[in-house]
Tab-separated table of C-alpha atoms in Angstrom:
chain	number	residue	atom	x	y	z
A	1	MET	CA	-0.018	0.075	-0.079
A	2	LYS	CA	1.153	3.609	-0.504
A	3	LEU	CA	1.572	6.025	2.376
A	4	ASP	CA	-0.511	9.042	2.652
A	5	ILE	CA	1.786	11.985	1.718
A	6	PRO	CA	0.715	15.292	3.103
A	7	ASP	CA	-0.055	17.982	0.646
A	8	LYS	CA	2.726	20.132	1.929
A	9	LEU	CA	5.358	17.581	0.807
A	10	LYS	CA	3.987	16.671	-2.541
A	11	GLY	CA	5.168	19.717	-4.427
A	12	LEU	CA	8.534	20.288	-2.647
A	13	PRO	CA	11.721	19.863	-4.848
A	14	LYS	CA	14.251	17.210	-3.981
A	15	GLN	CA	16.690	19.647	-2.322
A	16	MET	CA	14.093	20.846	0.033
A	17	LEU	CA	13.030	17.280	0.975
A	18	GLU	CA	16.782	16.465	1.636
A	19	LYS	CA	16.974	19.565	3.839
A	20	ILE	CA	13.932	18.636	5.902
A	21	LEU	CA	15.284	15.088	6.236
A	22	GLU	CA	18.653	16.382	7.338
A	23	GLN	CA	16.999	18.559	10.059
A	24	ARG	CA	14.912	15.754	11.290
A	25	ILE	CA	17.996	13.391	11.558
A	26	GLN	CA	19.937	16.145	13.513
A	27	LYS	CA	16.916	16.590	15.804
A	28	ILE	CA	16.542	12.864	16.638
A	29	GLY	CA	20.324	11.828	16.622
A	30	HIS	CA	21.905	15.084	17.754
A	31	HIS	CA	24.628	14.627	15.002
A	32	LYS	CA	25.264	16.003	11.586
A	33	PRO	CA	23.638	13.797	9.037
A	34	ILE	CA	25.891	11.366	6.987
A	35	PRO	CA	25.480	11.922	3.243
A	36	VAL	CA	23.703	9.096	1.480
A	37	GLU	CA	23.416	8.887	-2.339
A	38	ASN	CA	20.698	7.189	-4.555
A	39	ILE	CA	17.588	8.429	-2.719
A	40	SER	CA	14.756	8.985	-5.206
A	41	VAL	CA	12.302	11.822	-4.609
A	42	ASP	CA	9.495	9.224	-3.805
A	43	VAL	CA	11.577	7.443	-1.203
A	44	LEU	CA	12.521	10.836	0.297
A	45	LYS	CA	8.822	11.794	0.648
A	46	ARG	CA	8.117	8.505	2.380
A	47	LEU	CA	11.010	8.798	4.837
A	48	VAL	CA	10.265	12.513	5.664
A	49	CYS	CA	6.641	11.648	6.034
A	50	LEU	CA	7.365	8.898	8.517
A	51	MET	CA	10.106	10.642	10.515
A	52	GLU	CA	7.682	13.688	10.846
A	53	SER	CA	4.702	11.595	11.602
A	54	LYS	CA	3.095	12.131	15.017
A	55	LYS	CA	0.332	9.557	14.475
A	56	GLN	CA	-0.456	6.908	17.113
A	57	PRO	CA	0.689	3.301	16.201
A	58	VAL	CA	-1.681	0.994	14.407
A	59	ALA	CA	-2.231	-0.802	17.618
A	60	THR	CA	-0.492	-1.835	20.857
A	61	LYS	CA	0.050	-5.193	22.484
A	62	ASN	CA	-2.476	-4.333	25.260
A	63	MET	CA	-5.107	-3.166	22.746
A	64	ILE	CA	-4.858	-6.552	20.888
A	65	VAL	CA	-4.718	-9.242	23.642
A	66	GLY	CA	-5.723	-7.094	26.643
A	67	ASN	CA	-9.288	-6.367	25.068
A	68	ASN	CA	-9.575	-9.655	23.557
A	69	PRO	CA	-8.624	-12.368	26.404
A	70	GLU	CA	-9.445	-15.373	24.117
A	71	ILE	CA	-6.715	-14.303	21.729
A	72	LEU	CA	-3.265	-15.800	22.815
A	73	TYR	CA	0.094	-14.694	21.757
A	74	THR	CA	0.693	-18.205	20.256
A	75	TYR	CA	-2.224	-17.917	17.899
A	76	PHE	CA	-0.542	-15.297	15.651
A	77	PRO	CA	2.522	-17.396	14.474
A	78	ILE	CA	0.096	-20.245	13.506
A	79	MET	CA	-2.333	-18.059	11.568
A	80	CYS	CA	0.539	-16.087	9.915
A	81	ASP	CA	2.205	-19.343	8.867
A	82	TRP	CA	-1.105	-20.410	7.317
A	83	LEU	CA	-1.236	-17.108	5.358
A	84	PHE	CA	2.327	-17.651	4.118
A	85	THR	CA	1.469	-21.180	3.122
A	86	LEU	CA	-1.750	-20.076	1.259
A	87	HIS	CA	0.247	-17.158	-0.397
A	88	CYS	CA	2.950	-19.561	-1.717
A	89	GLU	CA	0.469	-22.052	-3.021
A	90	LEU	CA	-1.773	-19.424	-4.647
A	91	PHE	CA	1.074	-17.649	-6.441
A	92	LYS	CA	3.253	-20.647	-6.994
A	93	ILE	CA	6.021	-18.981	-5.035
A	94	THR	CA	9.184	-21.163	-4.514
A	95	PRO	CA	12.697	-20.425	-3.174
A	96	TYR	CA	14.299	-21.379	-6.559
A	97	THR	CA	11.929	-19.009	-8.538
A	98	SER	CA	12.481	-16.007	-6.298
A	99	LEU	CA	16.186	-16.250	-5.460
A	100	HIS	CA	17.020	-13.365	-7.867
A	101	ALA	CA	14.079	-11.298	-7.328
A	102	GLU	CA	14.695	-7.838	-6.195
A	103	LYS	CA	12.335	-7.979	-3.339
A	104	SER	CA	10.491	-10.407	-1.016
A	105	HIS	CA	7.230	-11.804	-2.334
A	106	PHE	CA	5.559	-11.534	1.054
A	107	GLY	CA	4.482	-7.820	1.125
A	108	ILE	CA	0.944	-8.796	0.842
A	109	ILE	CA	1.138	-10.713	4.212
A	110	HIS	CA	2.457	-7.714	5.961
A	111	GLU	CA	-0.488	-5.634	4.729
A	112	THR	CA	-2.889	-8.474	5.860
A	113	MET	CA	-1.494	-8.606	9.215
A	114	TRP	CA	-1.984	-4.755	9.408
A	115	TYR	CA	-5.611	-5.138	8.915
A	116	VAL	CA	-5.762	-8.074	11.364
A	117	PHE	CA	-4.120	-5.931	14.086
A	118	LYS	CA	-6.249	-2.898	13.148
A	119	VAL	CA	-9.507	-4.825	13.620
A	120	LEU	CA	-8.474	-6.505	16.780
A	121	SER	CA	-7.301	-3.207	18.379
A	122	LYS	CA	-10.792	-1.770	17.800
A	123	THR	CA	-12.717	-4.930	19.125
A	124	THR	CA	-13.335	-6.354	22.532
A	125	ASN	CA	-13.825	-10.002	23.240
A	126	PHE	CA	-13.153	-11.269	19.810
A	127	PRO	CA	-13.747	-14.980	19.616
A	128	SER	CA	-10.553	-17.044	19.181
A	129	HIS	CA	-12.260	-19.375	16.785
A	130	GLU	CA	-12.658	-16.574	14.302
A	131	LEU	CA	-9.150	-15.445	14.117
A	132	GLN	CA	-8.369	-17.567	11.067
A	133	LEU	CA	-11.769	-16.066	9.644
A	134	LEU	CA	-10.244	-12.551	10.188
A	135	GLY	CA	-6.903	-13.566	8.690
A	136	GLY	CA	-8.528	-15.067	5.579
A	137	ALA	CA	-10.926	-12.086	5.170
A	138	SER	CA	-8.037	-9.690	5.476
A	139	TYR	CA	-5.966	-11.605	2.985
A	140	TYR	CA	-8.862	-11.634	0.471
A	141	PHE	CA	-9.394	-7.854	0.864
A	142	VAL	CA	-5.757	-7.070	0.192
A	143	ILE	CA	-5.400	-9.521	-2.649
A	144	HIS	CA	-8.808	-8.434	-4.315
A	145	LYS	CA	-7.669	-4.839	-4.660
A	146	LYS	CA	-4.404	-5.852	-6.388
A	147	PHE	CA	-5.448	-8.823	-8.580
A	148	GLN	CA	-9.214	-8.629	-8.517
A	149	ASN	CA	-10.392	-12.226	-9.841
A	150	ILE	CA	-7.421	-14.258	-8.622
A	151	ILE	CA	-9.325	-15.786	-5.601
A	152	THR	CA	-12.785	-15.790	-4.174
A	153	PRO	CA	-14.200	-15.783	-0.601
A	154	ASP	CA	-15.362	-19.321	-1.377
A	155	LYS	CA	-11.884	-20.360	-2.216
A	156	ILE	CA	-10.492	-18.713	0.883
A	157	CYS	CA	-13.134	-20.935	2.814
A	158	TRP	CA	-11.837	-23.956	1.011
A	159	TYR	CA	-8.261	-23.079	2.314
A	160	THR	CA	-9.637	-23.138	5.903
A	161	ASN	CA	-11.104	-26.782	5.319
A	162	ARG	CA	-14.527	-25.245	5.313
A	163	ALA	CA	-14.325	-24.186	8.878
A	164	TYR	CA	-16.524	-21.054	7.830
A	165	THR	CA	-19.230	-20.337	5.430
A	166	VAL	CA	-18.966	-18.083	2.526
A	167	GLN	CA	-21.615	-15.846	4.203
A	168	GLU	CA	-19.306	-15.605	7.439
A	169	MET	CA	-16.455	-14.774	5.176
A	170	ASP	CA	-18.337	-12.174	3.247
A	171	LYS	CA	-19.382	-10.486	6.550
A	172	MET	CA	-15.871	-10.292	7.983
A	173	ILE	CA	-14.582	-8.986	4.617
A	174	GLU	CA	-16.938	-6.074	5.044
A	175	VAL	CA	-15.597	-5.515	8.571
A	176	VAL	CA	-11.994	-5.415	7.341
A	177	GLY	CA	-13.085	-3.155	4.456
A	178	LYS	CA	-14.101	-0.388	6.874
A	179	GLU	CA	-10.549	0.331	8.015
A	180	GLU	CA	-8.360	2.969	6.417
A	181	CYS	CA	-5.831	1.587	3.974
A	182	ARG	CA	-3.234	4.293	3.509
A	183	PHE	CA	-0.184	3.130	5.260
A	184	ALA	CA	3.530	1.919	4.935
A	185	THR	CA	4.656	-1.450	6.208
A	186	SER	CA	8.050	-2.419	7.455
A	187	TRP	CA	8.326	-4.656	4.386
A	188	SER	CA	7.874	-1.911	1.912
A	189	LEU	CA	10.119	0.399	3.835
A	190	LEU	CA	12.805	-2.163	3.878
A	191	GLN	CA	12.554	-2.261	0.094
A	192	ASP	CA	13.194	1.464	0.007
A	193	LEU	CA	16.247	1.043	2.127
A	194	ILE	CA	17.587	-1.770	0.022
A	195	LYS	CA	17.214	0.421	-2.980
A	196	ILE	CA	19.239	3.229	-1.272
A	197	PHE	CA	22.010	1.117	0.122
A	198	ASN	CA	22.151	-1.699	-2.385
A	199	PRO	CA	23.485	-4.428	-0.029
A	200	SER	CA	24.892	-7.851	-1.008
A	201	ASP	CA	22.500	-10.635	-1.718
A	202	TYR	CA	23.062	-12.213	1.736
A	203	VAL	CA	22.220	-9.008	3.635
A	204	ARG	CA	19.224	-8.366	1.317
A	205	VAL	CA	17.738	-11.897	2.017
A	206	LEU	CA	18.747	-12.024	5.726
A	207	SER	CA	16.983	-8.588	6.426
A	208	GLN	CA	13.941	-9.820	4.483
A	209	TYR	CA	13.864	-12.925	6.444
A	210	MET	CA	13.757	-11.053	9.790
A	211	ILE	CA	11.207	-8.850	8.470
A	212	ASP	CA	8.957	-11.801	7.326
A	213	ALA	CA	9.696	-13.769	10.381
A	214	THR	CA	8.361	-11.132	12.761
A	215	CYS	CA	5.354	-9.696	10.942
A	216	HIS	CA	2.999	-11.544	13.140
A	217	SER	CA	4.684	-10.097	16.307
A	218	ILE	CA	2.320	-8.131	18.555
A	219	LEU	CA	5.503	-7.144	20.647
A	220	LEU	CA	6.689	-5.125	17.519
A	221	VAL	CA	3.317	-3.823	16.236
A	222	SER	CA	3.496	-0.549	18.251
A	223	ASN	CA	6.811	0.470	16.648
A	224	ASN	CA	7.143	2.662	13.677
A	225	PRO	CA	7.513	0.432	10.711
A	226	LEU	CA	10.558	2.382	9.491
A	227	ASN	CA	12.378	1.550	12.699
A	228	ILE	CA	11.622	-2.081	12.249
A	229	ALA	CA	13.034	-1.974	8.726
A	230	VAL	CA	16.135	0.012	9.939
A	231	SER	CA	16.761	-2.656	12.548
A	232	ALA	CA	16.449	-5.607	10.325
A	233	LEU	CA	18.855	-4.165	7.840
A	234	ILE	CA	21.425	-3.170	10.401
A	235	LEU	CA	21.302	-6.428	11.972
A	236	ALA	CA	22.007	-8.287	8.585
A	237	TYR	CA	24.902	-6.004	8.062
A	238	ILE	CA	26.286	-6.773	11.601
A	239	ILE	CA	25.942	-10.502	11.024
A	240	GLU	CA	27.661	-10.181	7.657
A	241	GLY	CA	30.386	-8.327	9.428
A	242	SER	CA	30.281	-5.200	7.440
A	243	ASN	CA	32.107	-2.095	8.828
A	244	SER	CA	30.094	0.238	11.009
A	245	ASP	CA	30.122	3.209	8.577
A	246	ILE	CA	27.171	1.657	6.561
A	247	GLN	CA	25.379	0.721	9.837
A	248	PHE	CA	25.581	4.502	11.068
A	249	LYS	CA	24.236	5.739	7.696
A	250	ILE	CA	21.183	3.315	8.101
A	251	MET	CA	20.676	4.292	11.692
A	252	GLN	CA	20.128	7.861	11.048
A	253	PHE	CA	16.812	7.169	9.333
A	254	ALA	CA	15.353	5.735	12.557
A	255	THR	CA	12.623	7.906	14.298
A	256	ILE	CA	13.854	6.946	17.700
A	257	LYS	CA	17.077	7.588	19.706
A	258	LYS	CA	20.099	5.296	19.260
A	259	GLY	CA	19.812	3.501	22.572
A	260	THR	CA	16.059	2.650	21.888
A	261	LEU	CA	16.988	1.547	18.315
A	262	LEU	CA	19.562	-0.728	19.787
A	263	LYS	CA	17.153	-2.436	22.089
A	264	LEU	CA	14.819	-3.092	19.029
A	265	ILE	CA	17.891	-4.433	17.132
A	266	HIS	CA	18.518	-6.722	20.271
A	267	ILE	CA	14.905	-8.055	20.090
A	268	MET	CA	15.351	-8.781	16.454
A	269	ASN	CA	18.459	-10.641	17.170
A	270	ARG	CA	16.811	-12.679	19.748
A	271	VAL	CA	14.225	-13.777	17.187
A	272	ARG	CA	17.098	-14.791	14.893
A	273	ILE	CA	18.663	-16.909	17.688
A	274	ILE	CA	15.349	-18.649	18.348
A	275	ILE	CA	14.949	-19.277	14.397
A	276	ASN	CA	18.563	-20.797	14.431
A	277	ARG	CA	17.732	-23.091	17.148
A	278	TYR	CA	14.644	-24.328	15.194
A	279	GLU	CA	16.826	-24.750	12.167
A	280	SER	CA	19.692	-26.554	13.944
A	281	HIS	CA	17.986	-28.501	16.676
A	282	GLY	CA	14.242	-28.643	15.798
A	283	GLU	CA	13.440	-26.632	18.759
A	284	TYR	CA	10.699	-24.173	18.234
A	285	ASN	CA	9.315	-21.308	20.352
A	286	ARG	CA	5.504	-21.265	20.051
A	287	TYR	CA	5.491	-17.421	20.505
A	288	ILE	CA	7.730	-16.997	17.385
A	289	ILE	CA	7.375	-20.028	15.046
A	290	PRO	CA	5.078	-23.036	14.941
A	291	PRO	CA	6.477	-26.494	13.860
A	292	ASP	CA	7.100	-26.962	10.099
A	293	ASN	CA	7.192	-23.289	9.760
A	294	CYS	CA	6.624	-22.069	6.000
A	295	VAL	CA	8.812	-18.957	6.272
A	296	CYS	CA	11.776	-20.894	7.766
A	297	SER	CA	11.506	-23.510	5.123
A	298	TYR	CA	11.212	-21.055	2.372
A	299	TYR	CA	14.379	-19.042	3.546
A	300	ARG	CA	16.293	-22.149	4.346
A	301	HIS	CA	16.085	-23.207	0.714
A	302	VAL	CA	16.816	-19.483	-0.458
A	303	MET	CA	19.859	-19.481	1.707
A	304	LEU	CA	21.123	-22.680	0.469
A	305	SER	CA	20.599	-21.668	-3.020
A	306	LEU	CA	22.363	-18.391	-2.487
A	307	VAL	CA	25.420	-20.299	-1.082
A	308	SER	CA	25.478	-22.859	-3.905
A	309	LYS	CA	24.689	-20.555	-6.778
A	310	LYS	CA	28.548	-20.034	-7.422
A	311	LYS	CA	30.111	-22.355	-9.800
A	312	ASN	CA	31.177	-25.587	-8.227
A	313	PRO	CA	34.500	-26.950	-9.786
A	314	ILE	CA	33.735	-30.594	-8.723
A	315	LYS	CA	30.361	-30.471	-10.502
A	316	ASN	CA	31.906	-28.877	-13.506
A	317	LYS	CA	34.416	-31.592	-13.759
A	318	LEU	CA	31.902	-34.428	-13.172
A	319	PHE	CA	29.552	-33.130	-16.035
A	320	GLU	CA	32.215	-32.220	-18.740
A	321	ASP	CA	31.702	-33.649	-22.105
């Protein structure tokens, strides 16, 4: 989805937008901005808009689970994994067809979760047995606006093993459709940062992995999505072992102070450690990932393909004419 850009920013030239961004960086970080090249006017507008934004978050943890006692933390990873599985099957997404893609294919899931959180934050005593219904209705609403006839409410019901009727799905779709839809997700903002900094394939894939693996997290939902995107990209650079210059360049686009951002990066790193335990020992944390997690499986194969895409001299020798 596109972010609502205030009228006062729409007609400004690039030099003016850069000046506003510099002032904002200086105000938050108390340091002189580090010059960064390759920022388009559209990206500048989004960054300035988010860094100037005084809007309340989409939701908070207490708004979601506090007002809906039947909804447990552990339900979100399960529902989100179902959405990823549905999306991969519907669009025939595989790690092998998407390795060289410029961006992750899962932006639609992030938009879907935005609607899920938004509806729950405005509801009290939402029944737990309808959470999948809400997820399916939100997914249909997002998909239908982009691709029109690719899926029907009846097909969504089929993917739920007919747990809900078409009438129930239609009714929930109406509820979802009442929410405002002009926003930016951490997924879309990460794509902006990737365009600016042009990281290696490893950093790009790892940062997208962290964003996709945490899109269901109600612990992160109250954060500005730009800060989540910044944290994921910095963490990926740290793991790669890049010098700190690039990390400081990315850090200046956060809307929070350095200490608070480091805490967010630490949370993101804890998620990465949990995922690593799942990958290496089969241990899973039900608050983060369910068993047989679709996202982990997808990125496992992407990472393996990334490592093995260089020419292997042994294979070349074996298959010589």
